[in-house]
Amino acid sequence: MAEGLRRMIGQAPGLQFELSRKCASDSEAWGYGRAFLDNETVWSAESDAPLKWAWIDLLEFLGRNWPWLCLEQQYPINLNPVRLVDLHDEAERRWADMSDERVEAEDEQLCRFVGRHDLAAAFKGMFVESLMVLRQGAQYEIYSARLERSLWLPKAAVQEALVEVGNTLAEWLGDTSDARADAALAQWRDRETRLRERQVAILSGLSVATLRDLEGDQPSAAFWELPAGDASQSDTELLAAARMSGPALGNADRGYLLEMVRNAPHRTVSTLDDVCTALRDSLALVGPPHEQGYAAANWLRTRLGVDTASGMNVEAWLDDWNIDVREIKRDQMPLDAVAAWGPHHGPMILLNVAQRARPSKPAGRASTLAHEMAHLLLDRDGALPMAEALGGATPAYVEKRANAFAAELLLPRSAAAGWLRKGEGVGRVLRQLRTRFKVSEELAGWQIYNSSAFDTLDADEQALILRKTRFRGDRA
């Protein structure tokens, strides 16, 4: 390798690429390369040596898939795994009872999705381990098959690294007149134009027909309140609300929600911002999502001076933080709540109080508001910088964390365990917890189940808890 032509792209310990040219100029960008994630090699030849290949493959991949690499944030076919590594397993479970024809159609959609997000799919004739890249709000999940784990990185850092890779490979091609090189260069240089053309469809997650129905005669940019500037960094409260609301929402309900968000003024939330800053400074959120949720809820109780023996009036705290909480009543809408926050609207929370919806009951209202409080505290600078829809297509990872946060905030597990140890019987304790903490018996059952006290119960008592929780899976 010519060391003078070697280039390290990206910042440690994030996503990095090491590229070295084989010769000064050729039509296929032959050279050597490796990729790194979290300071560990994820692409290399044997003995950690650089891969020798025609890197025009990667330039073609980046140019072809740029709009989706920058903007796509949803999984296909109504999948919502906690991590990228779980994608195919969740698809297989979904397909277990489907017809072969439906499975074949959905498998094709899944393959297309993987084909535009797995950087390893770039290479024609060379095997490298999967390196999946998927945006989630203001960050990316990067999954390495070699490391068998994911890393979440800031959006700007990932996009800057990919741009520099593309520009470096374009530079390698130089002034060659080869048809393949010309096509690869043209596609790369035209990437932002194609991104802007697809921006609304990808960011909203909606079909062309649905977009046409919603927008009517309005220009698309005006309807969605798109800002001027770099489209790859652009999202709006309206686009995020549409994306998060999921595929099961009808156009009438979706249009209604979008107008509610559009008409909501922006609010100053300096108290909330101060709490978020203090949380980030004092608590490292690591480990499984439910453990992060528990830790954040206990931290907040301490911050607010609410001891574990007392109930939590979430709605009062949201009001103190200047959060706009509104009721809506949409009987056919499969969402319990929609929240939006951003530079132009909110923060606001729309509670669906229709009879079938969880917020129609006092305990359900409290748990829904606590769930949205979690997103306001934990996700505005991360996976959800604009909006969230409870019951929609919000990423599963942050939903698990918010669910755990809400349960622990309303009824700490230590409090549930303490009441059990009084020896008054599980059924009586569930009723007492429901009254004292204003939660459902289902939530109380989950907090007992996830506490240290569950294993001290006899078989009949454990069975009662499992019935209350409608238990269907493994312990959190």
Short mmCIF file of C-alpha atoms in Angstrom, two decimals:
data_model
loop_
_atom_site.label_atom_id
_atom_site.label_comp_id
_atom_site.label_asym_id
_atom_site.label_seq_id
_atom_site.Cartn_x
_atom_site.Cartn_y
_atom_site.Cartn_z
CA MET A 1 0.00 0.00 0.00
CA ALA A 2 1.07 3.53 -0.66
CA GLU A 3 0.95 4.96 2.85
CA GLY A 4 0.70 8.50 1.54
CA LEU A 5 -2.68 7.63 -0.02
CA ARG A 6 -4.06 6.00 3.13
CA ARG A 7 -7.05 7.74 4.69
CA MET A 8 -8.84 7.14 8.00
CA ILE A 9 -12.45 8.32 7.90
CA GLY A 10 -14.75 8.85 10.88
CA GLN A 11 -14.19 9.48 14.56
CA ALA A 12 -13.31 6.85 17.15
CA PRO A 13 -15.00 5.09 18.83
CA GLY A 14 -17.78 5.38 16.25
CA LEU A 15 -18.05 4.17 12.65
CA GLN A 16 -14.71 4.39 10.84
CA PHE A 17 -13.28 3.36 7.48
CA GLU A 18 -9.64 2.98 6.51
CA LEU A 19 -9.10 3.29 2.76
CA SER A 20 -5.87 3.06 0.75
CA ARG A 21 -5.53 3.28 -3.02
CA LYS A 22 -3.82 0.53 -4.95
CA CYS A 23 -2.72 2.87 -7.73
CA ALA A 24 -3.06 6.53 -8.63
CA SER A 25 -6.16 6.19 -10.83
CA ASP A 26 -8.28 3.43 -12.30
CA SER A 27 -11.86 2.94 -13.40
CA GLU A 28 -12.91 0.61 -10.53
CA ALA A 29 -11.20 2.32 -7.57
CA TRP A 30 -9.08 -0.70 -6.66
CA GLY A 31 -7.60 -0.43 -3.23
CA TYR A 32 -7.50 -1.69 0.34
CA GLY A 33 -10.01 -1.07 3.07
CA ARG A 34 -11.19 -1.94 6.55
CA ALA A 35 -14.13 -0.82 8.69
CA PHE A 36 -14.25 -0.29 12.44
CA LEU A 37 -17.00 0.11 15.01
CA ASP A 38 -16.39 1.02 18.63
CA ASN A 39 -12.62 0.67 18.02
CA GLU A 40 -13.02 -2.93 16.83
CA THR A 41 -12.52 -4.22 13.29
CA VAL A 42 -15.75 -5.22 11.57
CA TRP A 43 -14.49 -5.57 7.97
CA SER A 44 -11.11 -7.08 7.15
CA ALA A 45 -9.35 -9.95 5.43
CA GLU A 46 -7.61 -12.75 7.33
CA SER A 47 -5.36 -11.74 10.22
CA ASP A 48 -7.05 -8.33 10.30
CA ALA A 49 -5.43 -7.37 6.98
CA PRO A 50 -7.22 -4.81 4.78
CA LEU A 51 -9.59 -6.08 2.11
CA LYS A 52 -8.33 -5.71 -1.46
CA TRP A 53 -11.25 -4.89 -3.75
CA ALA A 54 -12.75 -2.66 -6.42
CA TRP A 55 -14.31 -0.07 -4.11
CA ILE A 56 -16.47 1.36 -6.87
CA ASP A 57 -18.97 -1.19 -5.53
CA LEU A 58 -19.33 0.81 -2.34
CA LEU A 59 -19.60 4.13 -4.17
CA GLU A 60 -22.40 2.74 -6.33
CA PHE A 61 -24.19 1.45 -3.23
CA LEU A 62 -23.96 4.78 -1.42
CA GLY A 63 -25.12 6.76 -4.43
CA ARG A 64 -28.00 4.41 -5.20
CA ASN A 65 -29.30 4.18 -1.61
CA TRP A 66 -28.47 7.64 -0.26
CA PRO A 67 -32.07 8.84 0.27
CA TRP A 68 -32.91 5.77 2.37
CA LEU A 69 -29.64 5.76 4.28
CA CYS A 70 -30.27 9.38 5.31
CA LEU A 71 -34.02 9.40 5.82
CA GLU A 72 -35.59 5.96 6.26
CA GLN A 73 -36.40 5.22 9.90
CA GLN A 74 -39.11 2.56 9.72
CA TYR A 75 -38.93 -1.18 9.23
CA PRO A 76 -40.89 -2.79 6.40
CA ILE A 77 -44.06 -4.94 6.59
CA ASN A 78 -45.09 -3.63 10.02
CA LEU A 79 -42.04 -5.08 11.77
CA ASN A 80 -40.65 -3.32 14.84
CA PRO A 81 -37.77 -5.28 16.41
CA VAL A 82 -35.95 -3.98 19.48
CA ARG A 83 -32.63 -4.26 17.61
CA LEU A 84 -31.58 -4.70 13.99
CA VAL A 85 -30.22 -8.15 14.78
CA ASP A 86 -33.77 -9.29 15.67
CA LEU A 87 -35.24 -8.26 12.31
CA HIS A 88 -35.28 -11.63 10.57
CA ASP A 89 -36.40 -13.55 13.66
CA GLU A 90 -39.37 -11.22 14.06
CA ALA A 91 -40.21 -11.66 10.39
CA GLU A 92 -40.14 -15.45 10.72
CA ARG A 93 -42.53 -15.29 13.69
CA ARG A 94 -44.83 -13.02 11.70
CA TRP A 95 -44.81 -15.42 8.76
CA ALA A 96 -45.52 -18.58 10.77
CA ASP A 97 -49.27 -18.55 9.99
CA MET A 98 -49.25 -16.69 6.68
CA SER A 99 -49.89 -18.03 3.22
CA ASP A 100 -46.88 -18.77 1.03
CA GLU A 101 -47.92 -16.03 -1.40
CA ARG A 102 -48.05 -13.40 1.35
CA VAL A 103 -44.75 -14.56 2.84
CA GLU A 104 -43.07 -14.37 -0.56
CA ALA A 105 -44.32 -10.81 -1.10
CA GLU A 106 -43.22 -9.66 2.35
CA ASP A 107 -39.88 -11.43 2.08
CA GLU A 108 -39.20 -9.46 -1.10
CA GLN A 109 -39.93 -6.20 0.75
CA LEU A 110 -37.66 -7.24 3.60
CA CYS A 111 -34.83 -8.14 1.21
CA ARG A 112 -35.11 -4.75 -0.48
CA PHE A 113 -34.96 -3.04 2.92
CA VAL A 114 -31.87 -4.98 3.98
CA GLY A 115 -30.32 -4.39 0.56
CA ARG A 116 -30.39 -0.62 1.05
CA HIS A 117 -29.23 -0.57 4.69
CA ASP A 118 -26.58 -3.30 4.85
CA LEU A 119 -23.30 -1.82 3.63
CA ALA A 120 -22.03 -5.37 3.06
CA ALA A 121 -24.59 -5.70 0.25
CA ALA A 122 -22.47 -3.29 -1.79
CA PHE A 123 -19.83 -5.82 -2.72
CA LYS A 124 -20.34 -7.98 -5.79
CA GLY A 125 -18.37 -11.21 -5.51
CA MET A 126 -16.76 -10.64 -2.10
CA PHE A 127 -18.22 -11.70 1.25
CA VAL A 128 -17.97 -9.33 4.17
CA GLU A 129 -19.94 -9.50 7.40
CA SER A 130 -23.17 -7.57 7.65
CA LEU A 131 -22.86 -3.93 8.71
CA MET A 132 -26.37 -2.50 8.99
CA VAL A 133 -27.01 1.24 9.17
CA LEU A 134 -30.47 2.56 10.15
CA ARG A 135 -31.38 6.05 11.23
CA GLN A 136 -33.52 6.47 14.35
CA GLY A 137 -34.32 10.15 14.77
CA ALA A 138 -31.20 12.07 15.73
CA GLN A 139 -29.08 8.93 15.89
CA TYR A 140 -28.24 5.77 13.98
CA GLU A 141 -28.25 2.17 15.05
CA ILE A 142 -25.19 0.44 13.56
CA TYR A 143 -25.24 -3.35 13.80
CA SER A 144 -22.13 -5.43 13.16
CA ALA A 145 -22.53 -9.15 12.54
CA ARG A 146 -18.88 -9.70 13.42
CA LEU A 147 -19.29 -8.01 16.81
CA GLU A 148 -22.84 -9.39 17.24
CA ARG A 149 -24.03 -6.13 18.75
CA SER A 150 -25.25 -2.64 17.93
CA LEU A 151 -23.90 0.81 18.64
CA TRP A 152 -26.02 3.98 18.66
CA LEU A 153 -24.22 6.99 17.19
CA PRO A 154 -25.14 10.63 16.48
CA LYS A 155 -26.76 11.17 13.10
CA ALA A 156 -24.32 13.86 12.01
CA ALA A 157 -21.25 11.72 12.74
CA VAL A 158 -22.55 8.76 10.72
CA GLN A 159 -23.66 10.83 7.74
CA GLU A 160 -20.41 12.78 7.70
CA ALA A 161 -18.42 9.54 7.65
CA LEU A 162 -20.47 8.12 4.78
CA VAL A 163 -20.15 11.36 2.80
CA GLU A 164 -16.39 11.33 3.24
CA VAL A 165 -16.23 7.69 2.12
CA GLY A 166 -18.22 8.55 -1.00
CA ASN A 167 -16.13 11.62 -1.76
CA THR A 168 -12.90 9.68 -1.25
CA LEU A 169 -13.97 6.93 -3.65
CA ALA A 170 -15.16 9.51 -6.17
CA GLU A 171 -11.73 11.11 -5.95
CA TRP A 172 -10.13 7.72 -6.58
CA LEU A 173 -12.03 7.38 -9.84
CA GLY A 174 -10.48 10.64 -10.97
CA ASP A 175 -11.01 11.62 -14.56
CA THR A 176 -11.56 8.14 -15.99
CA SER A 177 -13.88 7.92 -18.98
CA ASP A 178 -15.15 4.41 -18.19
CA ALA A 179 -18.95 4.13 -18.49
CA ARG A 180 -19.39 2.41 -15.12
CA ALA A 181 -17.25 4.99 -13.35
CA ASP A 182 -19.12 7.83 -15.07
CA ALA A 183 -22.46 6.40 -13.91
CA ALA A 184 -21.24 5.91 -10.33
CA LEU A 185 -19.87 9.45 -10.17
CA ALA A 186 -23.03 10.96 -11.63
CA GLN A 187 -25.24 9.11 -9.16
CA TRP A 188 -23.09 10.16 -6.21
CA ARG A 189 -22.96 13.81 -7.25
CA ASP A 190 -26.74 13.83 -7.79
CA ARG A 191 -27.53 12.24 -4.41
CA GLU A 192 -29.00 15.34 -2.72
CA THR A 193 -31.34 16.04 -5.63
CA ARG A 194 -32.73 12.51 -5.48
CA LEU A 195 -32.96 12.75 -1.69
CA ARG A 196 -35.08 15.89 -1.88
CA GLU A 197 -37.36 14.23 -4.43
CA ARG A 198 -38.05 11.33 -2.06
CA GLN A 199 -37.85 13.22 1.22
CA VAL A 200 -41.55 13.46 2.07
CA ALA A 201 -42.42 9.90 1.04
CA ILE A 202 -39.57 8.38 3.05
CA LEU A 203 -39.87 10.58 6.15
CA SER A 204 -43.66 10.25 6.34
CA GLY A 205 -43.69 6.54 5.54
CA LEU A 206 -46.82 7.13 3.44
CA SER A 207 -47.75 5.99 -0.04
CA VAL A 208 -48.04 8.39 -2.96
CA ALA A 209 -51.83 7.99 -2.93
CA THR A 210 -52.07 8.78 0.78
CA LEU A 211 -49.81 11.80 0.39
CA ARG A 212 -51.93 13.09 -2.47
CA ASP A 213 -55.10 12.66 -0.40
CA LEU A 214 -53.65 14.48 2.62
CA GLU A 215 -51.95 17.32 0.77
CA GLY A 216 -54.81 18.14 -1.57
CA ASP A 217 -53.93 21.22 -3.60
CA GLN A 218 -51.22 22.44 -1.22
CA PRO A 219 -47.55 22.27 -2.24
CA SER A 220 -45.94 19.34 -0.47
CA ALA A 221 -43.22 21.44 1.17
CA ALA A 222 -45.77 23.87 2.59
CA PHE A 223 -48.13 21.16 3.86
CA TRP A 224 -45.34 19.39 5.76
CA GLU A 225 -43.64 22.63 6.85
CA LEU A 226 -40.31 21.65 5.35
CA PRO A 227 -37.41 23.97 6.16
CA ALA A 228 -34.99 25.19 3.53
CA GLY A 229 -31.49 23.74 3.56
CA ASP A 230 -29.92 20.32 3.76
CA ALA A 231 -32.70 17.80 3.22
CA SER A 232 -30.73 14.98 4.83
CA GLN A 233 -31.01 16.81 8.16
CA SER A 234 -34.65 17.81 7.72
CA ASP A 235 -37.62 16.44 9.61
CA THR A 236 -40.71 18.17 10.96
CA GLU A 237 -43.24 17.54 13.69
CA LEU A 238 -45.83 16.78 11.01
CA LEU A 239 -43.67 14.27 9.14
CA ALA A 240 -42.69 12.56 12.38
CA ALA A 241 -46.30 12.36 13.56
CA ALA A 242 -47.31 10.78 10.25
CA ARG A 243 -44.42 8.32 10.40
CA MET A 244 -45.00 7.33 14.02
CA SER A 245 -48.76 6.91 13.66
CA GLY A 246 -48.29 3.63 11.80
CA PRO A 247 -49.96 1.92 8.84
CA ALA A 248 -53.23 1.02 10.62
CA LEU A 249 -54.38 4.63 10.92
CA GLY A 250 -57.02 5.74 8.44
CA ASN A 251 -56.60 8.90 6.41
CA ALA A 252 -59.38 10.73 8.26
CA ASP A 253 -57.75 10.13 11.64
CA ARG A 254 -54.28 10.85 10.27
CA GLY A 255 -55.41 14.13 8.76
CA TYR A 256 -57.12 15.07 12.03
CA LEU A 257 -53.96 14.39 14.04
CA LEU A 258 -51.80 16.36 11.63
CA GLU A 259 -54.08 19.38 11.93
CA MET A 260 -53.99 19.14 15.73
CA VAL A 261 -50.19 19.19 15.61
CA ARG A 262 -50.14 21.97 12.99
CA ASN A 263 -52.36 24.20 15.14
CA ALA A 264 -50.38 23.66 18.34
CA PRO A 265 -48.11 26.61 19.17
CA HIS A 266 -44.53 26.19 20.26
CA ARG A 267 -44.02 26.30 24.03
CA THR A 268 -41.03 27.25 26.14
CA VAL A 269 -40.17 24.36 28.47
CA SER A 270 -37.12 25.60 30.35
CA THR A 271 -37.94 23.58 33.49
CA LEU A 272 -38.18 20.37 31.46
CA ASP A 273 -34.95 21.24 29.67
CA ASP A 274 -33.20 21.74 33.01
CA VAL A 275 -34.41 18.36 34.25
CA CYS A 276 -33.22 16.69 31.02
CA THR A 277 -29.79 18.28 31.37
CA ALA A 278 -29.49 17.19 35.00
CA LEU A 279 -30.55 13.65 34.09
CA ARG A 280 -27.93 13.39 31.34
CA ASP A 281 -25.24 14.78 33.62
CA SER A 282 -25.96 12.47 36.54
CA LEU A 283 -27.19 9.20 35.03
CA ALA A 284 -25.52 7.01 32.41
CA LEU A 285 -28.29 5.12 30.63
CA VAL A 286 -26.71 1.78 29.77
CA GLY A 287 -27.91 -1.79 29.69
CA PRO A 288 -31.26 -3.24 28.56
CA PRO A 289 -34.01 -0.69 27.84
CA HIS A 290 -36.18 -1.68 30.81
CA GLU A 291 -33.26 -1.19 33.20
CA GLN A 292 -32.67 2.26 31.72
CA GLY A 293 -36.33 3.09 32.25
CA TYR A 294 -36.26 1.96 35.88
CA ALA A 295 -33.11 3.97 36.58
CA ALA A 296 -34.49 7.14 35.00
CA ALA A 297 -37.80 6.87 36.89
CA ASN A 298 -36.10 6.41 40.25
CA TRP A 299 -33.76 9.31 39.49
CA LEU A 300 -36.74 11.54 38.66
CA ARG A 301 -38.61 10.64 41.84
CA THR A 302 -35.53 11.62 43.82
CA ARG A 303 -35.09 14.82 41.81
CA LEU A 304 -38.71 15.83 42.41
CA GLY A 305 -38.64 14.88 46.09
CA VAL A 306 -41.31 12.17 45.82
CA ASP A 307 -40.50 9.19 48.05
CA THR A 308 -41.18 5.59 47.00
CA ALA A 309 -44.12 5.27 49.41
CA SER A 310 -46.07 8.07 47.70
CA GLY A 311 -48.05 8.18 44.49
CA MET A 312 -46.99 10.35 41.57
CA ASN A 313 -49.28 12.97 40.03
CA VAL A 314 -47.76 12.92 36.56
CA GLU A 315 -50.29 15.31 35.05
CA ALA A 316 -49.51 17.97 37.65
CA TRP A 317 -45.78 17.74 36.90
CA LEU A 318 -46.41 17.97 33.15
CA ASP A 319 -48.46 21.09 33.77
CA ASP A 320 -45.64 22.50 35.89
CA TRP A 321 -43.28 21.86 32.97
CA ASN A 322 -45.65 23.76 30.61
CA ILE A 323 -46.57 20.69 28.55
CA ASP A 324 -49.80 21.11 26.58
CA VAL A 325 -52.05 18.10 27.36
CA ARG A 326 -55.24 17.87 25.30
CA GLU A 327 -58.03 15.33 25.00
CA ILE A 328 -59.32 13.97 21.72
CA LYS A 329 -62.01 11.35 21.18
CA ARG A 330 -61.48 9.17 18.11
CA ASP A 331 -63.33 5.88 18.41
CA GLN A 332 -61.72 4.22 15.38
CA MET A 333 -58.19 5.48 15.97
CA PRO A 334 -55.86 2.65 17.12
CA LEU A 335 -53.68 5.05 19.13
CA ASP A 336 -53.83 5.90 22.82
CA ALA A 337 -51.79 9.08 22.51
CA VAL A 338 -49.78 11.19 20.10
CA ALA A 339 -47.12 13.60 21.27
CA ALA A 340 -45.17 16.20 19.31
CA TRP A 341 -42.27 18.46 20.20
CA GLY A 342 -39.91 20.42 18.03
CA PRO A 343 -38.90 23.89 16.87
CA HIS A 344 -42.39 24.91 15.72
CA HIS A 345 -44.98 22.96 17.73
CA GLY A 346 -45.40 21.67 21.26
CA PRO A 347 -44.40 19.98 23.38
CA MET A 348 -47.95 18.67 23.34
CA ILE A 349 -49.66 15.40 24.23
CA LEU A 350 -52.94 14.34 22.63
CA LEU A 351 -54.81 11.79 24.77
CA ASN A 352 -57.40 9.65 23.03
CA VAL A 353 -60.20 9.33 25.59
CA ALA A 354 -62.49 7.24 23.39
CA GLN A 355 -64.06 4.36 25.30
CA ARG A 356 -61.76 1.68 23.90
CA ALA A 357 -58.58 3.68 24.51
CA ARG A 358 -56.44 3.32 27.63
CA PRO A 359 -56.60 7.01 28.66
CA SER A 360 -60.40 6.76 29.04
CA LYS A 361 -59.77 5.28 32.53
CA PRO A 362 -57.96 7.21 35.30
CA ALA A 363 -55.22 4.58 35.73
CA GLY A 364 -54.74 4.31 31.98
CA ARG A 365 -54.57 8.07 31.67
CA ALA A 366 -51.84 8.22 34.31
CA SER A 367 -49.76 5.44 32.75
CA THR A 368 -50.10 6.96 29.27
CA LEU A 369 -48.96 10.37 30.50
CA ALA A 370 -46.06 8.77 32.38
CA HIS A 371 -45.10 6.96 29.16
CA GLU A 372 -45.07 10.24 27.24
CA MET A 373 -43.11 11.89 30.06
CA ALA A 374 -40.40 9.28 29.50
CA HIS A 375 -40.08 10.26 25.86
CA LEU A 376 -39.96 13.96 26.75
CA LEU A 377 -37.13 13.30 29.19
CA LEU A 378 -35.13 10.65 27.36
CA ASP A 379 -35.74 10.80 23.62
CA ARG A 380 -36.04 14.38 22.35
CA ASP A 381 -32.30 14.45 21.59
CA GLY A 382 -32.19 10.84 20.44
CA ALA A 383 -34.55 8.48 18.66
CA LEU A 384 -37.60 10.78 18.84
CA PRO A 385 -36.60 14.40 18.19
CA MET A 386 -40.04 15.39 16.88
CA ALA A 387 -42.95 13.08 17.83
CA GLU A 388 -44.23 9.79 19.26
CA ALA A 389 -47.43 7.77 18.88
CA LEU A 390 -48.41 5.26 21.58
CA GLY A 391 -49.84 2.28 19.74
CA GLY A 392 -48.21 3.27 16.45
CA ALA A 393 -44.80 2.68 14.88
CA THR A 394 -42.49 4.14 17.51
CA PRO A 395 -39.18 2.19 17.69
CA ALA A 396 -39.55 -0.79 20.03
CA TYR A 397 -36.35 -0.05 21.95
CA VAL A 398 -37.53 3.33 23.22
CA GLU A 399 -41.06 2.01 23.79
CA LYS A 400 -39.76 -0.69 26.12
CA ARG A 401 -37.78 1.90 28.02
CA ALA A 402 -40.77 4.24 28.28
CA ASN A 403 -43.05 1.43 29.47
CA ALA A 404 -40.62 0.51 32.24
CA PHE A 405 -40.17 4.17 33.17
CA ALA A 406 -43.93 4.71 33.43
CA ALA A 407 -44.50 1.66 35.63
CA GLU A 408 -41.61 2.46 37.97
CA LEU A 409 -42.52 6.14 38.19
CA LEU A 410 -46.11 5.40 39.18
CA LEU A 411 -45.35 2.43 41.44
CA PRO A 412 -41.73 1.67 42.37
CA ARG A 413 -40.97 -2.05 42.52
CA SER A 414 -39.48 -1.60 45.97
CA ALA A 415 -42.79 -0.18 47.19
CA ALA A 416 -44.75 -3.07 45.68
CA ALA A 417 -42.40 -5.58 47.30
CA GLY A 418 -42.67 -3.79 50.64
CA TRP A 419 -46.46 -4.03 50.66
CA LEU A 420 -46.26 -7.74 49.84
CA ARG A 421 -43.94 -8.41 52.74
CA LYS A 422 -46.63 -7.23 55.15
CA GLY A 423 -48.21 -10.64 54.57
CA GLU A 424 -51.76 -9.47 53.86
CA GLY A 425 -52.28 -11.67 50.79
CA VAL A 426 -51.62 -10.96 47.14
CA GLY A 427 -55.19 -10.12 46.18
CA ARG A 428 -55.54 -7.62 49.02
CA VAL A 429 -52.16 -6.06 48.25
CA LEU A 430 -53.08 -5.57 44.59
CA ARG A 431 -56.22 -3.70 45.63
CA GLN A 432 -54.27 -1.61 48.14
CA LEU A 433 -51.64 -0.69 45.55
CA ARG A 434 -54.35 0.23 43.06
CA THR A 435 -55.94 2.60 45.59
CA ARG A 436 -52.75 4.05 47.08
CA PHE A 437 -50.82 4.63 43.84
CA LYS A 438 -53.82 5.06 41.48
CA VAL A 439 -52.61 2.39 39.06
CA SER A 440 -54.30 -0.58 37.45
CA GLU A 441 -54.01 -4.01 39.04
CA GLU A 442 -52.27 -5.11 35.84
CA LEU A 443 -49.51 -2.53 36.33
CA ALA A 444 -49.25 -3.43 40.02
CA GLY A 445 -48.95 -7.08 39.05
CA TRP A 446 -46.12 -6.34 36.64
CA GLN A 447 -44.24 -4.37 39.26
CA ILE A 448 -44.61 -7.24 41.73
CA TYR A 449 -43.55 -9.71 39.05
CA ASN A 450 -40.42 -7.68 38.30
CA SER A 451 -39.60 -7.14 41.99
CA SER A 452 -37.53 -9.19 44.41
CA ALA A 453 -40.72 -10.32 46.17
CA PHE A 454 -42.20 -12.39 43.34
CA ASP A 455 -39.98 -15.41 43.96
CA THR A 456 -41.07 -15.49 47.63
CA LEU A 457 -44.72 -16.12 46.69
CA ASP A 458 -46.25 -19.59 46.62
CA ALA A 459 -47.50 -21.14 43.37
CA ASP A 460 -51.10 -19.94 43.74
CA GLU A 461 -49.99 -16.38 44.50
CA GLN A 462 -47.65 -16.35 41.52
CA ALA A 463 -50.45 -17.67 39.31
CA LEU A 464 -52.68 -14.79 40.42
CA ILE A 465 -49.98 -12.27 39.49
CA LEU A 466 -49.53 -13.89 36.09
CA ARG A 467 -53.26 -13.70 35.43
CA LYS A 468 -53.31 -10.03 36.37
CA THR A 469 -50.46 -9.28 33.98
CA ARG A 470 -51.89 -11.43 31.18
CA PHE A 471 -48.38 -12.88 31.11
CA ARG A 472 -47.17 -14.13 27.72
CA GLY A 473 -43.39 -13.96 27.78
CA ASP A 474 -40.15 -13.84 29.67
CA ARG A 475 -39.49 -11.81 32.74
CA ALA A 476 -38.31 -8.24 32.03
#
